[in-house]
PDB file of C-alpha atoms in Angstrom:
ATOM      1  CA  MET A  23     115.288  11.711-173.652  1.00 42.00           C
ATOM      2  CA  VAL A  24     118.382   9.897-172.418  1.00 48.00           C
ATOM      3  CA  GLU A  25     118.551   9.033-168.727  1.00 58.00           C
ATOM      4  CA  ARG A  26     121.579   9.972-166.677  1.00 66.00           C
ATOM      5  CA  GLU A  27     124.132   7.207-166.285  1.00 76.00           C
ATOM      6  CA  VAL A  28     125.086   5.976-162.822  1.00 83.00           C
ATOM      7  CA  ALA A  29     128.145   7.713-161.344  1.00 90.00           C
ATOM      8  CA  HIS A  30     130.642   4.966-160.494  1.00 94.00           C
ATOM      9  CA  ARG A  31     133.380   5.035-157.862  1.00 95.00           C
ATOM     10  CA  MET A  32     136.860   4.148-159.052  1.00 96.00           C
ATOM     11  CA  PHE A  33     140.395   4.939-157.961  1.00 97.00           C
ATOM     12  CA  ALA A  34     142.624   7.281-159.940  1.00 96.00           C
ATOM     13  CA  GLN A  35     145.059   4.525-160.941  1.00 95.00           C
ATOM     14  CA  GLU A  36     142.362   2.457-162.616  1.00 96.00           C
ATOM     15  CA  PHE A  37     140.835   5.549-164.206  1.00 96.00           C
ATOM     16  CA  ASN A  38     144.177   6.665-165.662  1.00 95.00           C
ATOM     17  CA  ASP A  39     144.944   3.104-166.842  1.00 93.00           C
ATOM     18  CA  SER A  40     141.697   3.110-168.845  1.00 94.00           C
ATOM     19  CA  ARG A  41     142.179   3.539-172.606  1.00 90.00           C
ATOM     20  CA  PHE A  42     139.226   1.799-174.268  1.00 91.00           C
ATOM     21  CA  ASN A  43     136.428   4.105-175.429  1.00 86.00           C
ATOM     22  CA  LEU A  44     133.130   2.476-176.361  1.00 82.00           C
ATOM     23  CA  TYR A  45     131.171   4.826-178.595  1.00 74.00           C
ATOM     24  CA  SER A  46     127.421   4.449-179.011  1.00 64.00           C
ATOM     25  CA  ASN A  47     126.228   3.856-182.569  1.00 56.00           C
ATOM     26  CA  SER A  48     123.808   6.750-182.404  1.00 47.00           C
ATOM     27  CA  SER A  49     126.467   9.268-181.418  1.00 45.00           C
ATOM     28  CA  LEU A  50     128.531   8.251-184.447  1.00 45.00           C
ATOM     29  CA  SER A  51     125.682   8.078-186.958  1.00 45.00           C
ATOM     30  CA  GLY A  52     124.459  11.620-186.356  1.00 47.00           C
ATOM     31  CA  ASN A  53     120.805  10.672-185.912  1.00 45.00           C
ATOM     32  CA  GLN A  54     118.386  12.203-183.445  1.00 38.00           C
ATOM     33  CA  GLU A  55     119.821  10.205-180.532  1.00 41.00           C
ATOM     34  CA  VAL A  56     123.150  12.019-180.797  1.00 42.00           C
ATOM     35  CA  TYR A  57     123.189  12.487-177.022  1.00 43.00           C
ATOM     36  CA  SER A  58     123.366   8.779-176.288  1.00 45.00           C
ATOM     37  CA  PRO A  59     126.251   8.280-173.854  1.00 57.00           C
ATOM     38  CA  ASN A  60     129.696   7.001-174.683  1.00 83.00           C
ATOM     39  CA  PHE A  61     131.637   4.873-172.202  1.00 89.00           C
ATOM     40  CA  LEU A  62     135.153   4.287-170.964  1.00 93.00           C
ATOM     41  CA  ILE A  63     135.925   0.623-170.298  1.00 93.00           C
ATOM     42  CA  SER A  64     138.355   0.144-167.414  1.00 95.00           C
ATOM     43  CA  PRO A  65     140.822  -2.757-167.008  1.00 95.00           C
ATOM     44  CA  THR A  66     138.503  -4.300-164.369  1.00 94.00           C
ATOM     45  CA  GLY A  67     135.552  -4.190-166.761  1.00 92.00           C
ATOM     46  CA  LEU A  68     133.850  -1.128-165.308  1.00 93.00           C
ATOM     47  CA  LYS A  69     131.774   0.635-167.950  1.00 92.00           C
ATOM     48  CA  VAL A  70     131.708   4.294-166.989  1.00 93.00           C
ATOM     49  CA  ASN A  71     130.180   7.466-168.334  1.00 93.00           C
ATOM     50  CA  ARG A  72     130.144   9.379-165.058  1.00 94.00           C
ATOM     51  CA  VAL A  73     132.444   9.097-162.008  1.00 96.00           C
ATOM     52  CA  PHE A  74     132.110  10.118-158.345  1.00 96.00           C
ATOM     53  CA  VAL A  75     135.443  11.151-156.836  1.00 96.00           C
ATOM     54  CA  VAL A  76     136.528  12.330-153.376  1.00 95.00           C
ATOM     55  CA  GLY A  77     140.086  13.419-152.698  1.00 94.00           C
ATOM     56  CA  VAL A  78     142.470  16.292-152.078  1.00 93.00           C
ATOM     57  CA  ILE A  79     142.656  19.110-154.588  1.00 94.00           C
ATOM     58  CA  THR A  80     146.372  19.777-154.904  1.00 92.00           C
ATOM     59  CA  GLU A  81     146.679  21.930-158.023  1.00 93.00           C
ATOM     60  CA  VAL A  82     144.536  24.475-159.880  1.00 94.00           C
ATOM     61  CA  ASP A  83     145.616  26.241-163.077  1.00 93.00           C
ATOM     62  CA  ARG A  84     143.891  28.720-165.355  1.00 92.00           C
ATOM     63  CA  LEU A  85     144.575  27.800-168.986  1.00 88.00           C
ATOM     64  CA  SER A  86     144.361  29.831-172.167  1.00 68.00           C
ATOM     65  CA  ASP A  87     141.577  28.868-174.527  1.00 58.00           C
ATOM     66  CA  GLN A  88     142.968  26.938-177.505  1.00 56.00           C
ATOM     67  CA  ASN A  89     141.047  29.191-179.921  1.00 57.00           C
ATOM     68  CA  GLY A  90     142.513  32.350-178.459  1.00 54.00           C
ATOM     69  CA  SER A  91     139.219  33.559-176.976  1.00 54.00           C
ATOM     70  CA  GLU A  92     138.798  35.028-173.513  1.00 56.00           C
ATOM     71  CA  LYS A  93     136.786  32.068-172.234  1.00 69.00           C
ATOM     72  CA  GLU A  94     138.021  30.635-168.968  1.00 80.00           C
ATOM     73  CA  LEU A  95     139.306  27.089-168.756  1.00 92.00           C
ATOM     74  CA  TRP A  96     140.407  25.664-165.422  1.00 95.00           C
ATOM     75  CA  ARG A  97     142.426  22.516-164.783  1.00 95.00           C
ATOM     76  CA  ALA A  98     142.672  20.841-161.378  1.00 96.00           C
ATOM     77  CA  ARG A  99     144.215  17.690-159.921  1.00 95.00           C
ATOM     78  CA  ILE A 100     142.271  15.655-157.349  1.00 96.00           C
ATOM     79  CA  SER A 101     144.483  13.142-155.520  1.00 94.00           C
ATOM     80  CA  ASP A 102     143.481   9.865-153.882  1.00 95.00           C
ATOM     81  CA  PRO A 103     145.831   7.235-152.343  1.00 92.00           C
ATOM     82  CA  THR A 104     146.501   5.673-155.776  1.00 94.00           C
ATOM     83  CA  GLY A 105     147.090   8.700-158.005  1.00 93.00           C
ATOM     84  CA  ALA A 106     145.336  11.809-159.280  1.00 95.00           C
ATOM     85  CA  PHE A 107     142.347  12.681-161.460  1.00 97.00           C
ATOM     86  CA  THR A 108     142.605  15.547-163.939  1.00 96.00           C
ATOM     87  CA  VAL A 109     139.541  17.805-163.974  1.00 97.00           C
ATOM     88  CA  TYR A 110     138.723  20.471-166.581  1.00 96.00           C
ATOM     89  CA  ALA A 111     135.988  23.114-166.226  1.00 95.00           C
ATOM     90  CA  GLY A 112     135.131  25.760-168.790  1.00 92.00           C
ATOM     91  CA  SER A 113     132.277  27.989-169.867  1.00 89.00           C
ATOM     92  CA  TYR A 114     129.894  25.015-170.028  1.00 90.00           C
ATOM     93  CA  GLN A 115     130.576  24.289-166.335  1.00 93.00           C
ATOM     94  CA  PRO A 116     130.104  27.783-164.859  1.00 92.00           C
ATOM     95  CA  GLU A 117     129.532  26.698-161.253  1.00 94.00           C
ATOM     96  CA  ALA A 118     132.580  24.423-161.297  1.00 95.00           C
ATOM     97  CA  SER A 119     134.675  27.178-162.894  1.00 94.00           C
ATOM     98  CA  ILE A 120     133.701  29.624-160.166  1.00 94.00           C
ATOM     99  CA  PHE A 121     134.516  27.037-157.513  1.00 95.00           C
ATOM    100  CA  LEU A 122     137.961  26.313-158.984  1.00 95.00           C
ATOM    101  CA  SER A 123     138.725  30.025-159.308  1.00 93.00           C
ATOM    102  CA  THR A 124     138.292  30.495-155.558  1.00 93.00           C
ATOM    103  CA  VAL A 125     139.072  27.072-154.067  1.00 94.00           C
ATOM    104  CA  SER A 126     141.541  26.820-151.213  1.00 90.00           C
ATOM    105  CA  VAL A 127     144.442  24.511-152.132  1.00 90.00           C
ATOM    106  CA  PRO A 128     144.854  21.974-150.637  1.00 88.00           C
ATOM    107  CA  SER A 129     141.337  20.954-149.538  1.00 91.00           C
ATOM    108  CA  TYR A 130     139.146  17.860-149.454  1.00 93.00           C
ATOM    109  CA  VAL A 131     136.623  17.990-152.301  1.00 95.00           C
ATOM    110  CA  MET A 132     134.093  15.794-154.059  1.00 96.00           C
ATOM    111  CA  VAL A 133     133.588  15.772-157.816  1.00 96.00           C
ATOM    112  CA  LEU A 134     130.739  14.276-159.792  1.00 95.00           C
ATOM    113  CA  GLY A 135     131.886  14.396-163.381  1.00 94.00           C
ATOM    114  CA  LYS A 136     131.535  13.030-166.878  1.00 94.00           C
ATOM    115  CA  VAL A 137     134.365  11.067-168.414  1.00 94.00           C
ATOM    116  CA  ARG A 138     136.261  12.705-171.258  1.00 92.00           C
ATOM    117  CA  SER A 139     139.123  11.316-173.317  1.00 88.00           C
ATOM    118  CA  TYR A 140     141.523  12.832-175.819  1.00 85.00           C
ATOM    119  CA  GLU A 141     143.326  10.781-178.462  1.00 80.00           C
ATOM    120  CA  PRO A 142     146.044  12.867-180.182  1.00 81.00           C
ATOM    121  CA  GLY A 143     146.536  10.251-182.890  1.00 75.00           C
ATOM    122  CA  ASP A 144     149.793   8.694-181.738  1.00 78.00           C
ATOM    123  CA  GLY A 145     148.046   5.796-180.026  1.00 74.00           C
ATOM    124  CA  SER A 146     147.945   7.455-176.596  1.00 80.00           C
ATOM    125  CA  VAL A 147     144.754   8.281-174.703  1.00 84.00           C
ATOM    126  CA  TYR A 148     144.369  10.974-172.055  1.00 90.00           C
ATOM    127  CA  VAL A 149     141.380  10.754-169.735  1.00 94.00           C
ATOM    128  CA  SER A 150     139.865  13.500-167.603  1.00 95.00           C
ATOM    129  CA  LEU A 151     136.641  14.577-165.916  1.00 96.00           C
ATOM    130  CA  ARG A 152     134.241  17.426-166.685  1.00 96.00           C
ATOM    131  CA  PRO A 153     132.589  18.323-163.351  1.00 96.00           C
ATOM    132  CA  GLU A 154     128.825  18.436-163.061  1.00 94.00           C
ATOM    133  CA  GLU A 155     129.124  19.056-159.315  1.00 95.00           C
ATOM    134  CA  ILE A 156     132.091  19.986-157.143  1.00 96.00           C
ATOM    135  CA  ASN A 157     132.171  20.972-153.490  1.00 94.00           C
ATOM    136  CA  TYR A 158     134.122  20.877-150.246  1.00 94.00           C
ATOM    137  CA  VAL A 159     133.906  17.807-147.998  1.00 92.00           C
ATOM    138  CA  ASP A 160     135.720  16.721-144.844  1.00 90.00           C
ATOM    139  CA  GLU A 161     138.202  13.947-144.124  1.00 88.00           C
ATOM    140  CA  SER A 162     135.513  11.519-142.929  1.00 88.00           C
ATOM    141  CA  VAL A 163     133.755  11.704-146.307  1.00 91.00           C
ATOM    142  CA  ARG A 164     137.067  11.066-148.087  1.00 92.00           C
ATOM    143  CA  ASP A 165     137.761   8.050-145.853  1.00 91.00           C
ATOM    144  CA  ARG A 166     134.276   6.622-146.461  1.00 92.00           C
ATOM    145  CA  TRP A 167     134.770   7.027-150.202  1.00 95.00           C
ATOM    146  CA  ILE A 168     138.065   5.112-150.060  1.00 94.00           C
ATOM    147  CA  VAL A 169     136.396   2.217-148.209  1.00 93.00           C
ATOM    148  CA  ASP A 170     133.388   2.097-150.557  1.00 93.00           C
ATOM    149  CA  THR A 171     135.549   2.362-153.678  1.00 95.00           C
ATOM    150  CA  ALA A 172     137.866  -0.392-152.433  1.00 94.00           C
ATOM    151  CA  GLU A 173     134.898  -2.691-151.757  1.00 94.00           C
ATOM    152  CA  MET A 174     133.419  -2.122-155.221  1.00 94.00           C
ATOM    153  CA  THR A 175     136.780  -2.618-156.929  1.00 95.00           C
ATOM    154  CA  LEU A 176     137.368  -5.791-154.931  1.00 94.00           C
ATOM    155  CA  GLU A 177     134.058  -7.226-156.147  1.00 92.00           C
ATOM    156  CA  ARG A 178     135.269  -6.861-159.724  1.00 93.00           C
ATOM    157  CA  LEU A 179     138.675  -8.338-158.879  1.00 93.00           C
ATOM    158  CA  ASP A 180     136.979 -11.298-157.206  1.00 91.00           C
ATOM    159  CA  ALA A 181     135.006 -11.885-160.409  1.00 89.00           C
ATOM    160  CA  PHE A 182     138.244 -11.977-162.409  1.00 89.00           C
ATOM    161  CA  GLU A 183     139.727 -14.354-159.834  1.00 89.00           C
ATOM    162  CA  ARG A 184     136.800 -16.760-160.310  1.00 86.00           C
ATOM    163  CA  PHE A 185     137.183 -16.504-164.064  1.00 85.00           C
ATOM    164  CA  PHE A 186     140.930 -17.202-164.095  1.00 85.00           C
ATOM    165  CA  SER A 187     140.532 -20.046-161.576  1.00 83.00           C
ATOM    166  CA  SER A 188     137.908 -21.717-163.787  1.00 79.00           C
ATOM    167  CA  GLY A 189     140.391 -22.393-166.575  1.00 72.00           C
ATOM    168  CA  HIS A 190     138.329 -20.219-168.987  1.00 67.00           C
ATOM    169  CA  GLY A 191     136.874 -23.151-170.895  1.00 55.00           C
ATOM    170  CA  THR A 192     136.900 -23.422-174.700  1.00 56.00           C
ATOM    171  CA  GLY A 193     133.699 -21.570-175.576  1.00 61.00           C
ATOM    172  CA  LYS A 194     132.768 -17.922-175.568  1.00 76.00           C
ATOM    173  CA  LEU A 195     134.111 -15.713-172.802  1.00 76.00           C
ATOM    174  CA  SER A 196     130.572 -14.687-171.889  1.00 74.00           C
ATOM    175  CA  ASP A 197     129.552 -18.336-171.458  1.00 76.00           C
ATOM    176  CA  SER A 198     132.601 -19.037-169.264  1.00 76.00           C
ATOM    177  CA  MET A 199     131.777 -16.051-167.069  1.00 81.00           C
ATOM    178  CA  GLU A 200     128.153 -17.059-166.792  1.00 77.00           C
ATOM    179  CA  SER A 201     129.265 -20.508-165.595  1.00 76.00           C
ATOM    180  CA  CYS A 202     131.337 -18.747-162.884  1.00 80.00           C
ATOM    181  CA  GLY A 203     128.241 -16.983-161.596  1.00 80.00           C
ATOM    182  CA  ILE A 204     129.351 -13.544-162.781  1.00 84.00           C
ATOM    183  CA  PRO A 205     126.390 -11.162-163.367  1.00 82.00           C
ATOM    184  CA  GLN A 206     125.768 -10.353-167.025  1.00 83.00           C
ATOM    185  CA  THR A 207     126.105  -6.605-166.422  1.00 81.00           C
ATOM    186  CA  LEU A 208     129.661  -7.092-165.149  1.00 85.00           C
ATOM    187  CA  ALA A 209     130.524  -9.945-167.504  1.00 87.00           C
ATOM    188  CA  SER A 210     129.930  -7.772-170.569  1.00 88.00           C
ATOM    189  CA  GLY A 211     132.469  -5.214-169.363  1.00 89.00           C
ATOM    190  CA  MET A 212     134.929  -7.936-168.377  1.00 90.00           C
ATOM    191  CA  CYS A 213     134.748  -9.466-171.849  1.00 89.00           C
ATOM    192  CA  LEU A 214     135.458  -6.085-173.444  1.00 91.00           C
ATOM    193  CA  SER A 215     138.333  -5.493-171.026  1.00 91.00           C
ATOM    194  CA  LEU A 216     140.001  -8.870-171.610  1.00 89.00           C
ATOM    195  CA  ASP A 217     139.655  -8.527-175.367  1.00 89.00           C
ATOM    196  CA  TYR A 218     141.183  -5.018-175.396  1.00 91.00           C
ATOM    197  CA  TYR A 219     143.738  -4.914-172.570  1.00 92.00           C
ATOM    198  CA  HIS A 220     144.851  -8.574-172.577  1.00 90.00           C
ATOM    199  CA  LYS A 221     145.694  -8.355-168.859  1.00 88.00           C
ATOM    200  CA  ASP A 222     146.615 -11.523-166.974  1.00 87.00           C
ATOM    201  CA  LYS A 223     146.017 -12.688-163.417  1.00 87.00           C
ATOM    202  CA  GLU A 224     149.236 -11.053-162.222  1.00 90.00           C
ATOM    203  CA  TYR A 225     147.922  -7.621-163.170  1.00 91.00           C
ATOM    204  CA  TYR A 226     144.697  -8.049-161.208  1.00 91.00           C
ATOM    205  CA  ASP A 227     146.633  -9.382-158.214  1.00 91.00           C
ATOM    206  CA  SER A 228     148.745  -6.218-158.302  1.00 92.00           C
ATOM    207  CA  LEU A 229     145.569  -4.152-158.085  1.00 93.00           C
ATOM    208  CA  ARG A 230     144.725  -5.936-154.843  1.00 92.00           C
ATOM    209  CA  CYS A 231     147.967  -4.578-153.402  1.00 92.00           C
ATOM    210  CA  VAL A 232     146.922  -1.096-154.515  1.00 92.00           C
ATOM    211  CA  LEU A 233     143.598  -1.499-152.664  1.00 93.00           C
ATOM    212  CA  LYS A 234     145.406  -2.657-149.534  1.00 90.00           C
ATOM    213  CA  LYS A 235     147.658   0.393-149.558  1.00 89.00           C
ATOM    214  CA  ALA A 236     144.671   2.673-150.095  1.00 90.00           C
ATOM    215  CA  LEU A 237     142.868   1.194-147.101  1.00 89.00           C
ATOM    216  CA  CYS A 238     146.015   1.294-144.970  1.00 86.00           C
ATOM    217  CA  SER A 239     146.268   5.013-145.670  1.00 83.00           C
ATOM    218  CA  ILE A 240     143.186   5.558-143.506  1.00 81.00           C
ATOM    219  CA  GLY A 241     143.459   2.635-141.092  1.00 55.00           C
ATOM    220  CA  ALA A 242     147.060   2.582-139.891  1.00 45.00           C
ATOM    221  CA  SER A 243     146.376   4.614-136.760  1.00 36.00           C
ATOM    222  CA  LEU A 244     143.553   2.291-135.692  1.00 37.00           C
ATOM    223  CA  ASP A 245     146.019  -0.476-134.799  1.00 41.00           C
ATOM    224  CA  THR A 246     148.302   1.665-132.637  1.00 40.00           C
ATOM    225  CA  PRO A 247     148.212   0.539-128.955  1.00 41.00           C
ATOM    226  CA  GLU A 248     147.177   3.280-126.550  1.00 43.00           C
ATOM    227  CA  GLU A 249     150.377   2.967-124.531  1.00 47.00           C
ATOM    228  CA  GLU A 250     152.600   3.674-127.545  1.00 61.00           C
ATOM    229  CA  THR A 251     153.738   7.192-128.346  1.00 71.00           C
ATOM    230  CA  ASP A 252     151.333   8.937-130.692  1.00 81.00           C
ATOM    231  CA  TYR A 253     153.980  10.197-133.100  1.00 85.00           C
ATOM    232  CA  GLU A 254     151.418  11.283-135.671  1.00 88.00           C
ATOM    233  CA  SER A 255     149.851  13.805-133.298  1.00 88.00           C
ATOM    234  CA  ILE A 256     153.278  15.124-132.297  1.00 90.00           C
ATOM    235  CA  VAL A 257     154.419  15.405-135.904  1.00 91.00           C
ATOM    236  CA  GLN A 258     151.146  17.029-136.908  1.00 90.00           C
ATOM    237  CA  SER A 259     151.741  19.711-134.271  1.00 89.00           C
ATOM    238  CA  ILE A 260     155.270  20.250-135.575  1.00 91.00           C
ATOM    239  CA  LEU A 261     154.001  20.629-139.122  1.00 92.00           C
ATOM    240  CA  GLU A 262     151.356  23.146-138.066  1.00 89.00           C
ATOM    241  CA  ILE A 263     154.150  25.260-136.553  1.00 88.00           C
ATOM    242  CA  LEU A 264     156.499  24.897-139.531  1.00 91.00           C
ATOM    243  CA  ASP A 265     153.899  25.684-142.179  1.00 90.00           C
ATOM    244  CA  ASP A 266     153.032  29.365-141.925  1.00 86.00           C
ATOM    245  CA  GLY A 267     151.133  29.169-145.187  1.00 85.00           C
ATOM    246  CA  ASN A 268     154.190  28.919-147.403  1.00 87.00           C
ATOM    247  CA  GLY A 269     155.087  25.275-146.732  1.00 90.00           C
ATOM    248  CA  PHE A 270     158.301  23.779-145.370  1.00 91.00           C
ATOM    249  CA  ASP A 271     161.375  21.809-146.467  1.00 89.00           C
ATOM    250  CA  TYR A 272     161.987  18.178-145.565  1.00 89.00           C
ATOM    251  CA  SER A 273     165.349  18.959-143.938  1.00 86.00           C
ATOM    252  CA  GLU A 274     163.751  21.692-141.843  1.00 88.00           C
ATOM    253  CA  TYR A 275     161.124  19.233-140.625  1.00 90.00           C
ATOM    254  CA  ILE A 276     163.630  16.469-139.781  1.00 87.00           C
ATOM    255  CA  GLY A 277     165.747  18.904-137.791  1.00 83.00           C
ATOM    256  CA  LYS A 278     162.732  20.065-135.811  1.00 85.00           C
ATOM    257  CA  ALA A 279     161.520  16.504-135.178  1.00 86.00           C
ATOM    258  CA  VAL A 280     164.916  15.280-133.984  1.00 82.00           C
ATOM    259  CA  SER A 281     165.182  18.287-131.654  1.00 79.00           C
ATOM    260  CA  GLN A 282     161.989  17.015-130.001  1.00 79.00           C
ATOM    261  CA  ASN A 283     163.459  13.539-129.443  1.00 78.00           C
ATOM    262  CA  ILE A 284     161.746  11.850-132.397  1.00 84.00           C
ATOM    263  CA  PRO A 285     164.128   9.357-134.070  1.00 81.00           C
ATOM    264  CA  GLY A 286     164.946  10.296-137.655  1.00 79.00           C
ATOM    265  CA  ASN A 287     163.547   7.071-139.150  1.00 80.00           C
ATOM    266  CA  ILE A 288     160.263   7.491-137.260  1.00 86.00           C
ATOM    267  CA  ALA A 289     160.055  11.151-138.281  1.00 87.00           C
ATOM    268  CA  ASP A 290     160.474  10.112-141.911  1.00 86.00           C
ATOM    269  CA  SER A 291     157.938   7.250-141.802  1.00 87.00           C
ATOM    270  CA  THR A 292     155.397   9.383-139.932  1.00 90.00           C
ATOM    271  CA  LEU A 293     155.680  12.147-142.512  1.00 91.00           C
ATOM    272  CA  LYS A 294     155.069   9.598-145.286  1.00 87.00           C
ATOM    273  CA  SER A 295     152.074   8.241-143.372  1.00 87.00           C
ATOM    274  CA  LEU A 296     150.523  11.695-143.087  1.00 89.00           C
ATOM    275  CA  LEU A 297     151.231  12.250-146.777  1.00 86.00           C
ATOM    276  CA  SER A 298     149.417   9.040-147.785  1.00 82.00           C
ATOM    277  CA  LYS A 299     146.462   9.939-145.564  1.00 83.00           C
ATOM    278  CA  GLY A 300     146.060  13.310-147.222  1.00 85.00           C
ATOM    279  CA  HIS A 301     146.985  15.444-144.193  1.00 87.00           C
ATOM    280  CA  ILE A 302     149.837  17.008-146.147  1.00 90.00           C
ATOM    281  CA  TYR A 303     150.872  17.089-149.779  1.00 88.00           C
ATOM    282  CA  GLU A 304     154.099  17.506-151.724  1.00 87.00           C
ATOM    283  CA  PRO A 305     153.799  20.192-154.432  1.00 87.00           C
ATOM    284  CA  ARG A 306     157.423  19.561-155.376  1.00 85.00           C
ATOM    285  CA  ALA A 307     160.129  17.129-154.323  1.00 83.00           C
ATOM    286  CA  GLY A 308     161.226  17.653-150.731  1.00 85.00           C
ATOM    287  CA  PHE A 309     158.752  20.477-150.075  1.00 90.00           C
ATOM    288  CA  PHE A 310     155.455  20.014-148.229  1.00 90.00           C
ATOM    289  CA  LYS A 311     152.304  21.854-147.246  1.00 91.00           C
ATOM    290  CA  VAL A 312     149.713  21.097-144.565  1.00 90.00           C
ATOM    291  CA  ILE A 313     146.101  20.488-145.616  1.00 85.00           C
ATOM    292  CA  HIS A 314     143.789  22.442-143.328  1.00 71.00           C
TER     293      HIS A 314
END
């Protein structure tokens, strides 16, 4: 019996950047341990079989079965501050399929899912999740997930920083990482990542900027002095009025905001802030909907 793999937290950008599949020998050989897990190796060396995600569900589509049968197949997009996860649920995920068939879009949801990848043969790799569990959550759970995921990602980035700062050495990568005090469990994934992706220090530094933006998406309002105008609350009220369930246009919003003495540049930046925090979403360019 194969034990369940740990469900890791990772942001959508890193998940979608992941291309390296590590297949277990048993799953390829066809022996009795065919259910041994396969893994996706991320650019930061995370070795994942299962992922825990919290975000905003922004799209749900019912797809036709590729074999022409009447089996249901649902596709959804779960957005976090860095991008979006693609989730598929079919007849082997009946509870998830029922949830997606009735889910209110947009809503905050959590997904515990297994990693899946599709390689069409042209060198590209498409990754997605098959949900084992999916349910509604609130904004506080989403915010906590962002903080926890940022902390865990930063630990891996710090390990790469120590490695690059060490000068690498001339021996094996694993030996160099051990000399930097990097745990063997993480070092093994880092070695696989460096050997496959060939990323440099600049790439990992750019990921730090992504983490900062993700954290700012939930923390910007914490630094606002009490005496300053709370534009976010005012704009939120405007959006609640504009969105009668069918959404609203950007120009319509700006006109309404300016009529209430909100400068155009502040109206624009506040709308973008609410968008990054997941209070609203943009199903198409220049058109928005409020997340209730």
